[in-house]
mmCIF file of C-alpha atoms in Angstrom:
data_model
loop_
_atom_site.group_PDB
_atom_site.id
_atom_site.type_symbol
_atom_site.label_atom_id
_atom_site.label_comp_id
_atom_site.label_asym_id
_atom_site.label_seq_id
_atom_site.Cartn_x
_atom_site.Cartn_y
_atom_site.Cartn_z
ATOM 1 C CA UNK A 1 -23.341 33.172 55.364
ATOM 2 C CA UNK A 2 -23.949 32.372 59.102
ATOM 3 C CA UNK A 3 -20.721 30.744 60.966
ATOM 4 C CA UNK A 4 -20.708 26.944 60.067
ATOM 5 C CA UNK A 5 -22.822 27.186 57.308
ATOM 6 C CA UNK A 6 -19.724 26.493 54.694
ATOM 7 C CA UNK A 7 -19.088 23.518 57.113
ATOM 8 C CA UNK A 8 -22.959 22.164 56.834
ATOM 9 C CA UNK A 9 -22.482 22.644 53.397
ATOM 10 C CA UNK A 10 -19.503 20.945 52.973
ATOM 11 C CA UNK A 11 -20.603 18.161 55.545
ATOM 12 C CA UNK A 12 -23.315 17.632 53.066
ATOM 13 C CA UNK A 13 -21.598 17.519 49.918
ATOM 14 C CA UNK A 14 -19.241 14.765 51.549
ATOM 15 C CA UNK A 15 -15.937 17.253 51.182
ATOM 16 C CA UNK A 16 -14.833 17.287 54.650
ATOM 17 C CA UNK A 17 -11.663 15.117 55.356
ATOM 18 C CA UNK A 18 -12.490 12.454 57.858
ATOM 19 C CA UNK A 19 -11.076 13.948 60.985
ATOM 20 C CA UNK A 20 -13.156 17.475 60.345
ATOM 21 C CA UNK A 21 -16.275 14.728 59.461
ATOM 22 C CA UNK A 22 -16.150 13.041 62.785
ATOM 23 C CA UNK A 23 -15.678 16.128 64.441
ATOM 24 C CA UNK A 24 -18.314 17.782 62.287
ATOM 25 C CA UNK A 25 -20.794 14.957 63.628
ATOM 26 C CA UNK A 26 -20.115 15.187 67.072
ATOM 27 C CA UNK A 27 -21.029 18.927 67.102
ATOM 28 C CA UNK A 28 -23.809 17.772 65.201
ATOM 29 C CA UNK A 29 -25.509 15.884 68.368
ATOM 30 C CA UNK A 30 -25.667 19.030 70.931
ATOM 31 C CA UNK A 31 -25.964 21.917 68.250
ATOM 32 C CA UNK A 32 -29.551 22.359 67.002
ATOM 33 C CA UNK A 33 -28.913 25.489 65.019
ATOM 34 C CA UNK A 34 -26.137 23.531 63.552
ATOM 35 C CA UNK A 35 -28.881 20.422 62.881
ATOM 36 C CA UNK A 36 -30.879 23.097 60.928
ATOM 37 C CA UNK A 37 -28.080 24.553 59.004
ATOM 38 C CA UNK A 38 -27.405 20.953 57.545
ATOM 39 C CA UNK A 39 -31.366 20.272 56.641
ATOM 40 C CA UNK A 40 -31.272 23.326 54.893
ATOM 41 C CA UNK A 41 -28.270 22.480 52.223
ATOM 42 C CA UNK A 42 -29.856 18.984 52.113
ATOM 43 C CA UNK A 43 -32.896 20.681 50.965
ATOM 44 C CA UNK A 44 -31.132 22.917 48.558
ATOM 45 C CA UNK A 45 -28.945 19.629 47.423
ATOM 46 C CA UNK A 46 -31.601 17.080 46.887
ATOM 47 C CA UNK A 47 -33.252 19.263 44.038
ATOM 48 C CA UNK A 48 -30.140 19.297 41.609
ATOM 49 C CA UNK A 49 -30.236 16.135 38.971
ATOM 50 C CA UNK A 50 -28.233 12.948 39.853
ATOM 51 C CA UNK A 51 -27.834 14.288 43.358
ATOM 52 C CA UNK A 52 -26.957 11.657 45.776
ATOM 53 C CA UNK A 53 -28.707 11.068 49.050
ATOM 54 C CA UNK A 54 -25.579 8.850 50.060
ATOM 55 C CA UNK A 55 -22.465 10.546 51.474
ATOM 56 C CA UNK A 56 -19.082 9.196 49.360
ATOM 57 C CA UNK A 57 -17.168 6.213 50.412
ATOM 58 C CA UNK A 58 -15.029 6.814 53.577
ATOM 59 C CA UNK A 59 -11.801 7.945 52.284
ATOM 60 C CA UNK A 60 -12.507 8.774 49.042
ATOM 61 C CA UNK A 61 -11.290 12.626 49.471
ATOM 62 C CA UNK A 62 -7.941 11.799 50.869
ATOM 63 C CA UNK A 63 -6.960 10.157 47.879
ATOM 64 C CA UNK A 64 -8.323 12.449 45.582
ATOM 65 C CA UNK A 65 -6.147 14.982 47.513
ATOM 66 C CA UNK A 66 -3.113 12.736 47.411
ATOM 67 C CA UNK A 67 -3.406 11.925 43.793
ATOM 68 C CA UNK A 68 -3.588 15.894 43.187
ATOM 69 C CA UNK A 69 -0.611 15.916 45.315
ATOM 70 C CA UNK A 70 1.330 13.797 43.328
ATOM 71 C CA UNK A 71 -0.141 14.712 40.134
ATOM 72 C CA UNK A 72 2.661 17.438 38.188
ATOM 73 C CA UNK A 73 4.571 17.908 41.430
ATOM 74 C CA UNK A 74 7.668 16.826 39.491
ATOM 75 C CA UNK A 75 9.882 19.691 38.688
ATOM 76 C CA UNK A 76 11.932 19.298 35.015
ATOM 77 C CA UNK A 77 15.368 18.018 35.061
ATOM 78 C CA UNK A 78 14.811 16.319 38.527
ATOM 79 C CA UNK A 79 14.039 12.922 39.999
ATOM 80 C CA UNK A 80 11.734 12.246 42.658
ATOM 81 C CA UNK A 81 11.416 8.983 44.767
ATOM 82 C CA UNK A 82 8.157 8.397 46.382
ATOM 83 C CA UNK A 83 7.755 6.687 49.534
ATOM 84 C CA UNK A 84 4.465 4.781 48.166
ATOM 85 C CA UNK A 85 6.212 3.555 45.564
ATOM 86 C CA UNK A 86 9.680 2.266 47.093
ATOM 87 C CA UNK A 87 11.569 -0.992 45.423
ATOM 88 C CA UNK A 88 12.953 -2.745 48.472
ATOM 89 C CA UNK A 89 15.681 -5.227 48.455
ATOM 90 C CA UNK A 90 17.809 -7.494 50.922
ATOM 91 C CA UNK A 91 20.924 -6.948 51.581
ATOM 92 C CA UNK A 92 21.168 -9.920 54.334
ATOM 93 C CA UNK A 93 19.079 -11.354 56.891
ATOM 94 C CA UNK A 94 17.011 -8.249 58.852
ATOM 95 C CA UNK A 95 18.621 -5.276 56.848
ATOM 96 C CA UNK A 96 16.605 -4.442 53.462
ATOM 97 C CA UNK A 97 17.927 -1.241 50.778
ATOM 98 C CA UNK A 98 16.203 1.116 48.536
ATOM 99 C CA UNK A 99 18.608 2.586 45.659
ATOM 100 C CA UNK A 100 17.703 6.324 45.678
ATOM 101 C CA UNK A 101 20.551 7.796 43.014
ATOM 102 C CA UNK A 102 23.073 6.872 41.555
ATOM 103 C CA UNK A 103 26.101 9.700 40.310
ATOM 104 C CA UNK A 104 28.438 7.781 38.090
ATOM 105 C CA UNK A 105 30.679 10.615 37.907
ATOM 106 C CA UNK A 106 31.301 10.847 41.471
ATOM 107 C CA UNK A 107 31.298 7.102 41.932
ATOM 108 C CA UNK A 108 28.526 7.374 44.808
ATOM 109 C CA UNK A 109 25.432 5.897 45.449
ATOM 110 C CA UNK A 110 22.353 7.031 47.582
ATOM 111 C CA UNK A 111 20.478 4.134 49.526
ATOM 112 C CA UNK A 112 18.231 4.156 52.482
ATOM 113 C CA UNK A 113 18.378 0.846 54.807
ATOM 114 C CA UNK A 114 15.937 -0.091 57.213
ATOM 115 C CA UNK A 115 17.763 -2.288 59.459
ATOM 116 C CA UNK A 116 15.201 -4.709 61.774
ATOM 117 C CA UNK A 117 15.277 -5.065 65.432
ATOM 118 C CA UNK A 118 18.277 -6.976 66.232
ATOM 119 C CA UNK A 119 19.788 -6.556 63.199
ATOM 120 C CA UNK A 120 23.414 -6.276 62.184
ATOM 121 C CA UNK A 121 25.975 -5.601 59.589
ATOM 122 C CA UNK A 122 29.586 -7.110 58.567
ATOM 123 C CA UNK A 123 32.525 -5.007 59.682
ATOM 124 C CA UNK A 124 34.270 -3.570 56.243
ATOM 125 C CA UNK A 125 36.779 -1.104 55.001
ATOM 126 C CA UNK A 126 36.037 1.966 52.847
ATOM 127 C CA UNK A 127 37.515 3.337 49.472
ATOM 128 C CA UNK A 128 35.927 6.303 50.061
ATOM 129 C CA UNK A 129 33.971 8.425 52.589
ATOM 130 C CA UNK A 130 30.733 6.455 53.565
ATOM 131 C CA UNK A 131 28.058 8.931 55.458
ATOM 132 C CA UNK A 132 25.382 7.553 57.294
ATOM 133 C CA UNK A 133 22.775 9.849 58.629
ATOM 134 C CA UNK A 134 20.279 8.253 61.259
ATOM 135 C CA UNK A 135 16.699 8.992 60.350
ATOM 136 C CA UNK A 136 15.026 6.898 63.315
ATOM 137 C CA UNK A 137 16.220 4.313 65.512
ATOM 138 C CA UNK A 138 19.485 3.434 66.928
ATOM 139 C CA UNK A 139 22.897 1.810 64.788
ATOM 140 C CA UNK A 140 25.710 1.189 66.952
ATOM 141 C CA UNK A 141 29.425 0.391 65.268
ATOM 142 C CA UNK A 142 31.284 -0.682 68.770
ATOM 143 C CA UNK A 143 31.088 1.456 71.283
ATOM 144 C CA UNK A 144 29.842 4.613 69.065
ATOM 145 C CA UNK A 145 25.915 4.607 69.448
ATOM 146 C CA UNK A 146 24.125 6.481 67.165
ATOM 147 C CA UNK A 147 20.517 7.922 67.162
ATOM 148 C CA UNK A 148 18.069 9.943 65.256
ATOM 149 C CA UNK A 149 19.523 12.725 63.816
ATOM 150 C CA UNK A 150 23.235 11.726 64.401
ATOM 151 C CA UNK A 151 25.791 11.964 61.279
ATOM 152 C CA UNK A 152 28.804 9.753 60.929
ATOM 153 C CA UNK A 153 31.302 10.007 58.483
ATOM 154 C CA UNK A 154 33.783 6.737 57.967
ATOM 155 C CA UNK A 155 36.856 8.130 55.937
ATOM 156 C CA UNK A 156 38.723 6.145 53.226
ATOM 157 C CA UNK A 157 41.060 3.113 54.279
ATOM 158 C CA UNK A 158 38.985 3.408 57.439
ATOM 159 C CA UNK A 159 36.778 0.159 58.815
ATOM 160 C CA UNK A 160 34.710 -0.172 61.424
ATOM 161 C CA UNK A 161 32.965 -2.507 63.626
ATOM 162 C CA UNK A 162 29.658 -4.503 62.987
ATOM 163 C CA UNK A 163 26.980 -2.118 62.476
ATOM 164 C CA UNK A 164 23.987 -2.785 64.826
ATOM 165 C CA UNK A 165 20.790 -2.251 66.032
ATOM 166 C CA UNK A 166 18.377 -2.454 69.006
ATOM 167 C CA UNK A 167 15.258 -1.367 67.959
ATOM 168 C CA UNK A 168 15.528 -0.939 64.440
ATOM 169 C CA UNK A 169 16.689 1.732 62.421
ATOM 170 C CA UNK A 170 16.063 3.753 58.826
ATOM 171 C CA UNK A 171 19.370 5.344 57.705
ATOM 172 C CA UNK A 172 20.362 7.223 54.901
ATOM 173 C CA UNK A 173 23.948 5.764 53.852
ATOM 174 C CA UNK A 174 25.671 8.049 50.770
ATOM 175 C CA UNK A 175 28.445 5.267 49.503
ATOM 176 C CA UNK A 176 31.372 4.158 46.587
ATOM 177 C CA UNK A 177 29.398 2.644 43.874
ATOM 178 C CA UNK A 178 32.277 0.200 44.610
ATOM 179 C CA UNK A 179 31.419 -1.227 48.311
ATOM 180 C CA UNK A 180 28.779 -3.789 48.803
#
């Protein structure tokens, strides 16, 4: 098979993803061999029955992919938590909480919070360590700033100030099953 003749083919079938499609088309408007490589699988294509002269709808292989993706990608004896499928709730005004685990024998609790722009949080004690891993954005307690990829541990009988943010923030906050 001559160079870009799986890509014709595939152009014409409707398989390429939508980036290699566009890009696909723009060779398509200075490459003549390229031209003739695609009439050729259309003319090999529009013999077999129920053949479509109509590419598929734009963005119809991504989800196939993504539904193969998620399709058996659980492993036994394990949870998994999808993004697309996250169950939001408030906790106040600007800061929101998704419940990711929960280990009753330990007594902890796994949440992310998105905090908005502007956005703070009460100042409170701990009965236990609290860890707070910043996954984007900025959450200052005080004077401490914290950013992206920064780790902070609050020990038990500790407390610390209001928790705040500039620009927003996503953190990943491992917690008693006790504190609110």
């Amino acid at each position: 098979m001559k160079p870009g003749a799986s890509d014709a083919a595939e152009y014409v079938l409707g398989l390429l993803g939508t980036e290699a499609r566009s890009a696909f088309a723009q060779r398509l408007k200075s490459d003549e061999a390229l031209r003739a490589q695609v009439e050729y699988w259309e003319s090999m294509f529009s013999g077999l029955p129920g053949a479509e002269a109509e590419p598929p709808p734009s963005g119809l292989f991504e989800k196939i992919l993504d539904r193969i993706e998620g399709e058996g990608a659980d492993l036994p004896g394990t949870v998994t938590k999808r993004a697309g499928t996250a169950n939001w709730f408030e906790i106040s005004p600007g800061i929101k909480g998704r419940l990711l685990h929960v280990d009753r024998a330990q007594n902890r609790q796994h949440l992310l919070i998105r905090m908005a722009p502007g956005a703070s949080y009460r100042s409170h004690a701990h009965d236990a360590d609290e860890h707070t891993l910043v996954i984007e954005g900025d959450l200052s307690f005080g004077d401490l700033n914290l950013k992206a990829g920064d780790f902070h541990v609050a020990t038990p009988s500790s407390s610390h100030p209001p928790g705040r943010t500039v620009n927003g923030c996503l953190v990943h906050v491992i917690m008693s099953l006790d504190q609110h």
